[in-house]
mmCIF file of N, CA and C in Angstrom:
data_model
loop_
_atom_site.group_PDB
_atom_site.id
_atom_site.type_symbol
_atom_site.label_atom_id
_atom_site.label_comp_id
_atom_site.label_asym_id
_atom_site.label_seq_id
_atom_site.Cartn_x
_atom_site.Cartn_y
_atom_site.Cartn_z
ATOM 1 N N UNK M 16 -1.041 53.899 54.628
ATOM 2 C CA UNK M 16 -2.112 54.310 55.264
ATOM 3 C C UNK M 16 -1.732 55.258 56.577
ATOM 4 N N UNK M 17 -3.156 56.269 56.482
ATOM 5 C CA UNK M 17 -2.869 57.286 57.116
ATOM 6 C C UNK M 17 -4.570 57.456 58.305
ATOM 7 N N UNK M 18 -3.925 57.482 59.434
ATOM 8 C CA UNK M 18 -5.410 57.833 60.134
ATOM 9 C C UNK M 18 -5.844 59.082 60.864
ATOM 10 N N UNK M 19 -6.481 60.031 60.660
ATOM 11 C CA UNK M 19 -6.697 60.981 61.284
ATOM 12 C C UNK M 19 -7.650 61.075 62.237
ATOM 13 N N UNK M 20 -7.689 61.602 63.130
ATOM 14 C CA UNK M 20 -8.295 62.269 64.115
ATOM 15 C C UNK M 20 -8.818 63.516 64.705
ATOM 16 N N UNK M 21 -10.978 63.631 64.547
ATOM 17 C CA UNK M 21 -11.173 64.790 64.509
ATOM 18 C C UNK M 21 -12.539 65.071 65.737
ATOM 19 N N UNK M 22 -12.260 65.887 66.412
ATOM 20 C CA UNK M 22 -13.085 66.012 67.759
ATOM 21 C C UNK M 22 -14.080 67.147 67.568
ATOM 22 N N UNK M 23 -13.228 67.953 66.875
ATOM 23 C CA UNK M 23 -13.682 69.900 67.046
ATOM 24 C C UNK M 23 -13.983 70.134 65.505
ATOM 25 N N UNK M 24 -14.257 71.376 65.225
ATOM 26 C CA UNK M 24 -14.252 72.230 64.313
ATOM 27 C C UNK M 24 -12.972 72.543 63.810
ATOM 28 N N UNK M 25 -11.887 72.677 64.971
ATOM 29 C CA UNK M 25 -10.949 73.216 64.607
ATOM 30 C C UNK M 25 -9.997 72.473 64.479
ATOM 31 N N UNK M 26 -9.962 71.411 64.727
ATOM 32 C CA UNK M 26 -8.897 69.725 64.597
ATOM 33 C C UNK M 26 -9.488 69.521 62.648
ATOM 34 N N UNK M 27 -10.632 69.927 62.654
ATOM 35 C CA UNK M 27 -11.043 69.777 61.157
ATOM 36 C C UNK M 27 -9.961 70.954 59.929
ATOM 37 N N UNK M 28 -10.167 71.271 60.259
ATOM 38 C CA UNK M 28 -8.938 72.302 59.779
ATOM 39 C C UNK M 28 -7.345 71.745 59.333
ATOM 40 N N UNK M 29 -6.797 71.612 60.664
ATOM 41 C CA UNK M 29 -5.856 70.830 60.929
ATOM 42 C C UNK M 29 -5.262 69.320 60.182
ATOM 43 N N UNK M 30 -6.880 68.612 60.030
ATOM 44 C CA UNK M 30 -6.835 66.858 59.246
ATOM 45 C C UNK M 30 -6.997 67.442 57.841
ATOM 46 N N UNK M 31 -7.170 68.514 57.437
ATOM 47 C CA UNK M 31 -7.423 68.782 55.954
ATOM 48 C C UNK M 31 -5.321 68.868 55.760
ATOM 49 N N UNK M 32 -5.024 70.084 56.658
ATOM 50 C CA UNK M 32 -3.793 69.783 56.188
ATOM 51 C C UNK M 32 -2.984 68.529 55.941
ATOM 52 N N UNK M 33 -3.119 67.690 57.333
ATOM 53 C CA UNK M 33 -2.638 66.033 57.203
ATOM 54 C C UNK M 33 -2.598 65.151 55.928
ATOM 55 N N UNK M 34 -4.365 65.882 55.463
ATOM 56 C CA UNK M 34 -4.881 65.040 54.272
ATOM 57 C C UNK M 34 -3.976 65.348 53.020
ATOM 58 N N UNK M 35 -3.734 66.786 52.995
ATOM 59 C CA UNK M 35 -2.819 67.243 51.768
ATOM 60 C C UNK M 35 -1.493 66.962 52.049
ATOM 61 N N UNK M 36 -1.031 67.319 53.230
ATOM 62 C CA UNK M 36 0.347 66.378 53.532
ATOM 63 C C UNK M 36 0.402 64.479 52.538
ATOM 64 N N UNK M 37 -0.604 64.184 53.207
ATOM 65 C CA UNK M 37 -0.122 62.300 52.745
ATOM 66 C C UNK M 37 -0.742 62.290 51.240
ATOM 67 N N UNK M 38 -1.548 63.312 50.420
ATOM 68 C CA UNK M 38 -1.427 63.221 49.694
ATOM 69 C C UNK M 38 -0.474 63.584 48.279
ATOM 70 N N UNK M 39 0.090 64.338 49.032
ATOM 71 C CA UNK M 39 1.498 64.919 48.345
ATOM 72 C C UNK M 39 2.760 63.777 48.655
ATOM 73 N N UNK M 40 2.900 62.809 49.906
ATOM 74 C CA UNK M 40 3.787 62.062 50.142
ATOM 75 C C UNK M 40 3.414 61.337 49.558
ATOM 76 N N UNK M 41 2.061 60.620 49.058
ATOM 77 C CA UNK M 41 1.881 59.330 48.263
ATOM 78 C C UNK M 41 1.203 59.702 46.413
ATOM 79 N N UNK M 42 2.114 60.738 45.967
ATOM 80 C CA UNK M 42 2.306 61.270 44.425
ATOM 81 C C UNK M 42 0.555 61.818 44.364
ATOM 82 N N UNK M 43 -0.402 61.864 44.661
ATOM 83 C CA UNK M 43 -2.106 61.740 44.783
ATOM 84 C C UNK M 43 -2.053 62.648 43.201
ATOM 85 N N UNK M 44 -2.328 62.535 42.099
ATOM 86 C CA UNK M 44 -2.619 63.593 40.869
ATOM 87 C C UNK M 44 -3.446 64.793 41.655
ATOM 88 N N UNK M 45 -3.176 66.055 41.279
ATOM 89 C CA UNK M 45 -4.572 66.922 42.118
ATOM 90 C C UNK M 45 -5.527 66.869 41.621
ATOM 91 N N UNK M 46 -5.914 66.519 40.459
ATOM 92 C CA UNK M 46 -7.777 66.293 40.166
ATOM 93 C C UNK M 46 -7.844 65.183 41.098
ATOM 94 N N UNK M 47 -7.311 64.580 41.440
ATOM 95 C CA UNK M 47 -8.013 63.182 42.102
ATOM 96 C C UNK M 47 -8.223 63.967 43.583
ATOM 97 N N UNK M 48 -7.053 64.818 44.134
ATOM 98 C CA UNK M 48 -6.886 65.232 45.076
ATOM 99 C C UNK M 48 -8.138 66.470 45.325
ATOM 100 N N UNK M 49 -8.572 66.985 44.344
ATOM 101 C CA UNK M 49 -9.485 67.882 44.442
ATOM 102 C C UNK M 49 -10.559 66.865 45.040
ATOM 103 N N UNK M 50 -10.801 66.070 44.191
ATOM 104 C CA UNK M 50 -12.168 65.837 44.212
ATOM 105 C C UNK M 50 -12.478 64.938 45.643
ATOM 106 N N UNK M 51 -10.602 64.289 46.154
ATOM 107 C CA UNK M 51 -11.037 63.950 47.524
ATOM 108 C C UNK M 51 -11.285 64.601 48.447
ATOM 109 N N UNK M 52 -10.572 66.226 48.434
ATOM 110 C CA UNK M 52 -10.786 67.191 49.348
ATOM 111 C C UNK M 52 -12.729 67.352 49.610
ATOM 112 N N UNK M 53 -12.738 67.617 48.195
ATOM 113 C CA UNK M 53 -13.928 67.970 48.502
ATOM 114 C C UNK M 53 -15.483 66.857 49.521
ATOM 115 N N UNK M 54 -15.032 65.801 48.754
ATOM 116 C CA UNK M 54 -15.860 64.510 49.099
ATOM 117 C C UNK M 54 -15.516 64.389 51.376
ATOM 118 N N UNK M 55 -14.234 64.515 51.691
ATOM 119 C CA UNK M 55 -13.930 64.810 53.045
ATOM 120 C C UNK M 55 -14.218 65.956 53.406
ATOM 121 N N UNK M 56 -14.273 66.689 53.069
ATOM 122 C CA UNK M 56 -14.990 68.237 53.567
ATOM 123 C C UNK M 56 -16.749 68.213 53.693
ATOM 124 N N UNK M 57 -16.749 67.355 52.843
ATOM 125 C CA UNK M 57 -18.673 67.469 52.673
ATOM 126 C C UNK M 57 -18.982 65.905 53.867
ATOM 127 N N UNK M 58 -18.200 65.481 54.259
ATOM 128 C CA UNK M 58 -18.558 64.344 54.696
ATOM 129 C C UNK M 58 -18.752 64.560 56.350
ATOM 130 N N UNK M 59 -17.484 65.117 56.605
ATOM 131 C CA UNK M 59 -17.076 66.026 57.713
ATOM 132 C C UNK M 59 -17.812 66.898 58.205
ATOM 133 N N UNK M 60 -18.557 67.629 57.201
ATOM 134 C CA UNK M 60 -19.332 69.056 57.354
ATOM 135 C C UNK M 60 -20.854 68.177 57.837
ATOM 136 N N UNK M 61 -21.638 67.248 57.515
ATOM 137 C CA UNK M 61 -22.332 66.747 57.581
ATOM 138 C C UNK M 61 -22.512 65.968 59.090
ATOM 139 N N UNK M 62 -21.643 65.068 59.174
ATOM 140 C CA UNK M 62 -21.391 64.874 60.675
ATOM 141 C C UNK M 62 -21.600 65.953 61.848
ATOM 142 N N UNK M 63 -20.773 66.823 61.539
ATOM 143 C CA UNK M 63 -20.689 68.173 63.108
ATOM 144 C C UNK M 63 -22.241 68.704 62.633
ATOM 145 N N UNK M 64 -23.032 69.007 61.589
ATOM 146 C CA UNK M 64 -23.666 69.384 61.240
ATOM 147 C C UNK M 64 -25.194 68.504 61.505
ATOM 148 N N UNK M 65 -25.602 67.757 61.681
ATOM 149 C CA UNK M 65 -26.611 66.267 61.879
ATOM 150 C C UNK M 65 -26.291 65.791 62.932
ATOM 151 N N UNK M 66 -25.513 65.980 63.863
ATOM 152 C CA UNK M 66 -25.101 65.135 65.485
ATOM 153 C C UNK M 66 -26.128 66.155 66.191
ATOM 154 N N UNK M 67 -27.043 64.747 66.680
ATOM 155 C CA UNK M 67 -28.339 65.270 67.647
ATOM 156 C C UNK M 67 -27.857 65.224 68.986
ATOM 157 N N UNK M 68 -26.410 64.242 69.253
ATOM 158 C CA UNK M 68 -26.516 63.923 70.051
ATOM 159 C C UNK M 68 -25.739 65.053 71.127
ATOM 160 N N UNK M 69 -25.987 64.737 71.980
ATOM 161 C CA UNK M 69 -24.890 65.485 73.786
ATOM 162 C C UNK M 69 -23.882 65.255 73.954
ATOM 163 N N UNK M 70 -23.143 63.755 72.503
ATOM 164 C CA UNK M 70 -21.928 63.347 73.573
ATOM 165 C C UNK M 70 -20.493 64.276 72.481
ATOM 166 N N UNK M 71 -19.494 64.617 72.928
ATOM 167 C CA UNK M 71 -18.563 65.032 72.273
ATOM 168 C C UNK M 71 -18.544 63.969 70.767
ATOM 169 N N UNK M 72 -17.917 64.884 69.691
ATOM 170 C CA UNK M 72 -17.957 64.266 67.919
ATOM 171 C C UNK M 72 -16.936 63.674 68.276
ATOM 172 N N UNK M 73 -16.890 61.842 67.739
ATOM 173 C CA UNK M 73 -15.445 61.619 67.572
ATOM 174 C C UNK M 73 -15.142 60.759 65.708
ATOM 175 N N UNK M 74 -14.442 61.675 64.976
ATOM 176 C CA UNK M 74 -14.259 61.051 63.840
ATOM 177 C C UNK M 74 -12.775 60.505 63.453
ATOM 178 N N UNK M 75 -12.977 59.224 62.889
ATOM 179 C CA UNK M 75 -11.863 58.542 62.244
ATOM 180 C C UNK M 75 -11.869 58.487 60.943
ATOM 181 N N UNK M 76 -10.601 59.241 60.011
ATOM 182 C CA UNK M 76 -10.479 58.883 59.037
ATOM 183 C C UNK M 76 -9.071 58.198 58.093
ATOM 184 N N UNK M 77 -9.595 56.705 57.982
ATOM 185 C CA UNK M 77 -8.636 56.487 57.382
ATOM 186 C C UNK M 77 -8.153 56.732 56.312
ATOM 187 N N UNK M 78 -7.010 57.240 55.738
ATOM 188 C CA UNK M 78 -6.751 57.090 54.510
ATOM 189 C C UNK M 78 -5.860 55.954 53.714
ATOM 190 N N UNK M 79 -6.052 55.425 52.771
ATOM 191 C CA UNK M 79 -5.537 54.037 52.281
ATOM 192 C C UNK M 79 -5.365 54.230 50.851
ATOM 193 N N UNK M 80 -4.331 53.942 50.139
ATOM 194 C CA UNK M 80 -4.234 53.847 48.814
ATOM 195 C C UNK M 80 -3.311 52.764 48.564
ATOM 196 N N UNK M 81 -4.143 52.251 46.915
ATOM 197 C CA UNK M 81 -4.133 51.093 46.702
ATOM 198 C C UNK M 81 -3.654 50.864 45.188
ATOM 199 N N UNK M 82 -3.220 49.832 44.569
ATOM 200 C CA UNK M 82 -2.091 50.018 42.931
ATOM 201 C C UNK M 82 -3.227 51.125 42.290
ATOM 202 N N UNK M 83 -4.522 50.414 42.720
ATOM 203 C CA UNK M 83 -5.562 51.660 41.280
ATOM 204 C C UNK M 83 -6.935 52.189 42.116
ATOM 205 N N UNK M 84 -6.703 52.498 43.681
ATOM 206 C CA UNK M 84 -7.448 53.443 43.949
ATOM 207 C C UNK M 84 -7.687 53.877 45.482
ATOM 208 N N UNK M 85 -7.769 54.623 45.525
ATOM 209 C CA UNK M 85 -7.482 55.527 47.236
ATOM 210 C C UNK M 85 -9.411 55.200 47.719
ATOM 211 N N UNK M 86 -9.150 55.533 49.350
ATOM 212 C CA UNK M 86 -10.300 55.192 49.789
ATOM 213 C C UNK M 86 -10.497 56.127 51.358
ATOM 214 N N UNK M 87 -10.982 56.959 51.339
ATOM 215 C CA UNK M 87 -11.571 57.538 52.752
ATOM 216 C C UNK M 87 -12.579 56.615 53.057
ATOM 217 N N UNK M 88 -11.697 56.307 54.754
ATOM 218 C CA UNK M 88 -13.089 55.388 55.547
ATOM 219 C C UNK M 88 -13.363 56.692 56.859
ATOM 220 N N UNK M 89 -14.958 57.217 56.844
ATOM 221 C CA UNK M 89 -15.158 57.885 57.675
ATOM 222 C C UNK M 89 -15.831 57.069 58.933
ATOM 223 N N UNK M 90 -15.615 56.692 60.326
ATOM 224 C CA UNK M 90 -15.832 56.399 60.990
ATOM 225 C C UNK M 90 -16.303 57.853 62.635
ATOM 226 N N UNK M 91 -17.672 57.580 63.021
ATOM 227 C CA UNK M 91 -17.705 58.782 64.193
ATOM 228 C C UNK M 91 -18.862 58.049 65.034
ATOM 229 N N UNK M 92 -19.040 58.557 66.096
ATOM 230 C CA UNK M 92 -19.751 57.732 66.795
ATOM 231 C C UNK M 92 -21.211 58.678 67.147
ATOM 232 N N UNK M 93 -21.653 59.843 66.293
ATOM 233 C CA UNK M 93 -22.729 59.973 66.027
ATOM 234 C C UNK M 93 -23.942 58.807 65.958
ATOM 235 N N UNK M 94 -25.540 59.188 66.301
ATOM 236 C CA UNK M 94 -26.454 58.479 66.273
ATOM 237 C C UNK M 94 -26.489 57.640 64.202
ATOM 238 N N UNK M 95 -26.723 56.484 65.139
ATOM 239 C CA UNK M 95 -26.315 55.838 63.503
ATOM 240 C C UNK M 95 -27.491 55.935 62.330
ATOM 241 N N UNK M 96 -26.696 56.563 61.355
ATOM 242 C CA UNK M 96 -27.921 56.839 59.884
ATOM 243 C C UNK M 96 -26.678 56.081 59.294
ATOM 244 N N UNK M 97 -27.311 56.015 57.988
ATOM 245 C CA UNK M 97 -27.370 55.578 56.876
ATOM 246 C C UNK M 97 -27.871 56.740 56.022
ATOM 247 N N UNK M 98 -26.696 57.380 55.305
ATOM 248 C CA UNK M 98 -27.072 58.348 54.296
ATOM 249 C C UNK M 98 -27.364 58.347 53.037
ATOM 250 N N UNK M 99 -26.951 57.078 52.875
ATOM 251 C CA UNK M 99 -27.246 56.413 51.235
ATOM 252 C C UNK M 99 -28.758 56.211 51.198
ATOM 253 N N UNK M 100 -29.373 55.931 52.129
ATOM 254 C CA UNK M 100 -30.679 55.513 51.957
ATOM 255 C C UNK M 100 -31.466 57.013 52.453
ATOM 256 N N UNK M 101 -31.009 57.673 52.416
ATOM 257 C CA UNK M 101 -31.922 59.452 52.210
ATOM 258 C C UNK M 101 -32.090 59.660 50.870
ATOM 259 N N UNK M 102 -33.441 60.114 50.771
ATOM 260 C CA UNK M 102 -34.098 60.418 49.010
ATOM 261 C C UNK M 102 -34.027 61.635 49.702
ATOM 262 N N UNK M 103 -33.746 62.447 48.360
ATOM 263 C CA UNK M 103 -33.710 63.738 47.904
ATOM 264 C C UNK M 103 -34.176 64.323 47.463
ATOM 265 N N UNK M 104 -34.997 65.213 47.158
ATOM 266 C CA UNK M 104 -36.139 65.419 46.571
ATOM 267 C C UNK M 104 -35.605 67.258 45.780
ATOM 268 N N UNK M 105 -36.374 67.571 44.066
ATOM 269 C CA UNK M 105 -35.850 68.459 44.190
ATOM 270 C C UNK M 105 -36.408 69.628 45.399
ATOM 271 N N UNK M 106 -38.058 69.388 45.114
ATOM 272 C CA UNK M 106 -38.692 70.386 46.205
ATOM 273 C C UNK M 106 -38.263 70.651 47.441
ATOM 274 N N UNK M 107 -36.841 69.695 48.024
ATOM 275 C CA UNK M 107 -36.643 70.310 49.450
ATOM 276 C C UNK M 107 -35.479 71.245 49.265
ATOM 277 N N UNK M 108 -35.411 71.814 50.336
ATOM 278 C CA UNK M 108 -34.802 73.308 50.638
ATOM 279 C C UNK M 108 -33.515 73.625 50.273
ATOM 280 N N UNK M 109 -33.603 74.309 49.700
ATOM 281 C CA UNK M 109 -31.860 74.945 49.288
ATOM 282 C C UNK M 109 -31.032 73.731 50.247
ATOM 283 N N UNK M 110 -29.849 73.604 49.424
ATOM 284 C CA UNK M 110 -28.713 73.144 50.872
ATOM 285 C C UNK M 110 -29.427 71.560 50.462
ATOM 286 N N UNK M 111 -28.151 71.090 51.104
ATOM 287 C CA UNK M 111 -28.288 69.141 51.882
ATOM 288 C C UNK M 111 -27.630 68.410 50.646
ATOM 289 N N UNK M 112 -27.257 69.125 49.285
ATOM 290 C CA UNK M 112 -26.788 68.613 48.528
ATOM 291 C C UNK M 112 -25.377 67.761 48.018
ATOM 292 N N UNK M 113 -24.534 67.821 49.857
ATOM 293 C CA UNK M 113 -23.289 68.050 49.626
ATOM 294 C C UNK M 113 -23.039 66.116 49.685
ATOM 295 N N UNK M 114 -23.791 65.088 50.275
ATOM 296 C CA UNK M 114 -23.466 63.564 49.680
ATOM 297 C C UNK M 114 -24.253 63.253 48.051
ATOM 298 N N UNK M 115 -25.051 64.031 47.784
ATOM 299 C CA UNK M 115 -24.987 64.026 45.677
ATOM 300 C C UNK M 115 -24.170 64.404 45.481
ATOM 301 N N UNK M 116 -23.719 65.604 45.915
ATOM 302 C CA UNK M 116 -21.914 65.303 45.113
ATOM 303 C C UNK M 116 -20.862 65.034 45.467
ATOM 304 N N UNK M 117 -21.002 64.539 46.784
ATOM 305 C CA UNK M 117 -19.839 63.053 46.681
ATOM 306 C C UNK M 117 -20.429 61.995 45.990
ATOM 307 N N UNK M 118 -21.450 61.605 45.830
ATOM 308 C CA UNK M 118 -21.676 60.469 44.492
ATOM 309 C C UNK M 118 -21.385 60.826 43.922
ATOM 310 N N UNK M 119 -21.169 62.015 42.867
ATOM 311 C CA UNK M 119 -20.926 62.323 41.565
ATOM 312 C C UNK M 119 -19.401 61.814 41.086
ATOM 313 N N UNK M 120 -18.650 62.631 42.451
ATOM 314 C CA UNK M 120 -17.241 62.446 42.850
ATOM 315 C C UNK M 120 -16.592 61.505 42.531
ATOM 316 N N UNK M 121 -16.935 60.684 43.923
ATOM 317 C CA UNK M 121 -16.732 59.119 43.524
ATOM 318 C C UNK M 121 -17.252 58.132 42.780
ATOM 319 N N UNK M 122 -15.911 56.951 42.872
ATOM 320 C CA UNK M 122 -16.471 55.789 41.598
ATOM 321 C C UNK M 122 -17.309 55.053 42.908
ATOM 322 N N UNK M 123 -17.093 55.230 44.366
ATOM 323 C CA UNK M 123 -17.701 53.756 45.134
ATOM 324 C C UNK M 123 -17.833 54.591 46.346
ATOM 325 N N UNK M 124 -19.147 54.248 47.259
ATOM 326 C CA UNK M 124 -19.518 55.200 47.816
ATOM 327 C C UNK M 124 -19.942 53.592 48.984
ATOM 328 N N UNK M 125 -19.819 53.608 50.109
ATOM 329 C CA UNK M 125 -20.591 52.187 50.884
ATOM 330 C C UNK M 125 -20.683 52.687 52.364
ATOM 331 N N UNK M 126 -21.784 52.310 53.097
ATOM 332 C CA UNK M 126 -21.830 52.684 54.302
ATOM 333 C C UNK M 126 -22.242 51.102 55.165
ATOM 334 N N UNK M 127 -21.525 51.784 56.241
ATOM 335 C CA UNK M 127 -21.883 49.888 56.768
ATOM 336 C C UNK M 127 -21.904 50.384 58.890
ATOM 337 N N UNK M 128 -22.209 49.849 59.832
ATOM 338 C CA UNK M 128 -22.455 49.866 61.269
ATOM 339 C C UNK M 128 -21.009 49.018 61.549
ATOM 340 N N UNK M 129 -20.272 49.472 62.543
ATOM 341 C CA UNK M 129 -18.990 48.393 62.920
ATOM 342 C C UNK M 129 -18.875 49.118 64.186
ATOM 343 N N UNK M 130 -19.060 48.162 65.311
ATOM 344 C CA UNK M 130 -19.254 48.291 66.664
ATOM 345 C C UNK M 130 -20.002 49.579 67.433
ATOM 346 N N UNK M 131 -21.124 49.831 66.709
ATOM 347 C CA UNK M 131 -22.488 50.501 66.524
ATOM 348 C C UNK M 131 -21.878 52.372 66.883
ATOM 349 N N UNK M 132 -21.319 51.914 65.157
ATOM 350 C CA UNK M 132 -20.258 53.548 64.891
ATOM 351 C C UNK M 132 -20.757 53.283 63.582
ATOM 352 N N UNK M 133 -20.897 54.850 62.452
ATOM 353 C CA UNK M 133 -21.387 54.951 61.410
ATOM 354 C C UNK M 133 -19.864 54.558 60.619
ATOM 355 N N UNK M 134 -19.531 54.048 59.544
ATOM 356 C CA UNK M 134 -18.805 53.562 58.590
ATOM 357 C C UNK M 134 -18.911 53.949 57.608
ATOM 358 N N UNK M 135 -18.596 55.391 56.664
ATOM 359 C CA UNK M 135 -19.242 55.405 55.550
ATOM 360 C C UNK M 135 -17.251 55.161 54.521
ATOM 361 N N UNK M 136 -17.103 54.500 53.668
ATOM 362 C CA UNK M 136 -16.390 54.804 52.692
ATOM 363 C C UNK M 136 -16.483 55.125 51.453
ATOM 364 N N UNK M 137 -15.308 56.074 51.208
ATOM 365 C CA UNK M 137 -15.617 56.266 49.589
ATOM 366 C C UNK M 137 -14.639 56.185 48.716
ATOM 367 N N UNK M 138 -14.377 56.053 47.481
ATOM 368 C CA UNK M 138 -13.013 55.447 46.908
ATOM 369 C C UNK M 138 -13.092 56.208 45.253
ATOM 370 N N UNK M 139 -11.699 56.472 44.853
ATOM 371 C CA UNK M 139 -11.810 57.025 43.479
ATOM 372 C C UNK M 139 -9.941 55.748 43.220
ATOM 373 N N UNK M 140 -11.013 55.774 41.805
ATOM 374 C CA UNK M 140 -9.714 54.916 40.927
ATOM 375 C C UNK M 140 -9.076 56.078 40.419
ATOM 376 N N UNK M 141 -7.670 55.359 40.497
ATOM 377 C CA UNK M 141 -6.624 56.360 40.364
ATOM 378 C C UNK M 141 -5.582 56.108 39.427
ATOM 379 N N UNK M 142 -6.203 54.980 38.173
ATOM 380 C CA UNK M 142 -5.392 54.800 37.163
ATOM 381 C C UNK M 142 -5.402 55.254 36.341
#
């Protein structure tokens, strides 16, 4: 298991490097890595872009490998919001499709509130 901490956009780039190192050390297939990188990037981007609070953002990403799957758990201190309840319509403005892409790339995605923080978990099978 590996935990990454992101409190600024510059730390986001550092976390990507740490995630890549974790993938390599856990011998994660390149195709799976690519999908998880996209999910990571889209979710962290959404957290930064949709934060409406005046407090510093704190994001914690826990990476876990089990025998048959990889999970990335994103916890943030932003305003509580379940992105899985958001309805996207074709008539909406261009953009905002990141979570739809994540849903297509991942095998499972869950949201819950823990200690008054948003927790979004994505899972990808590695069999």
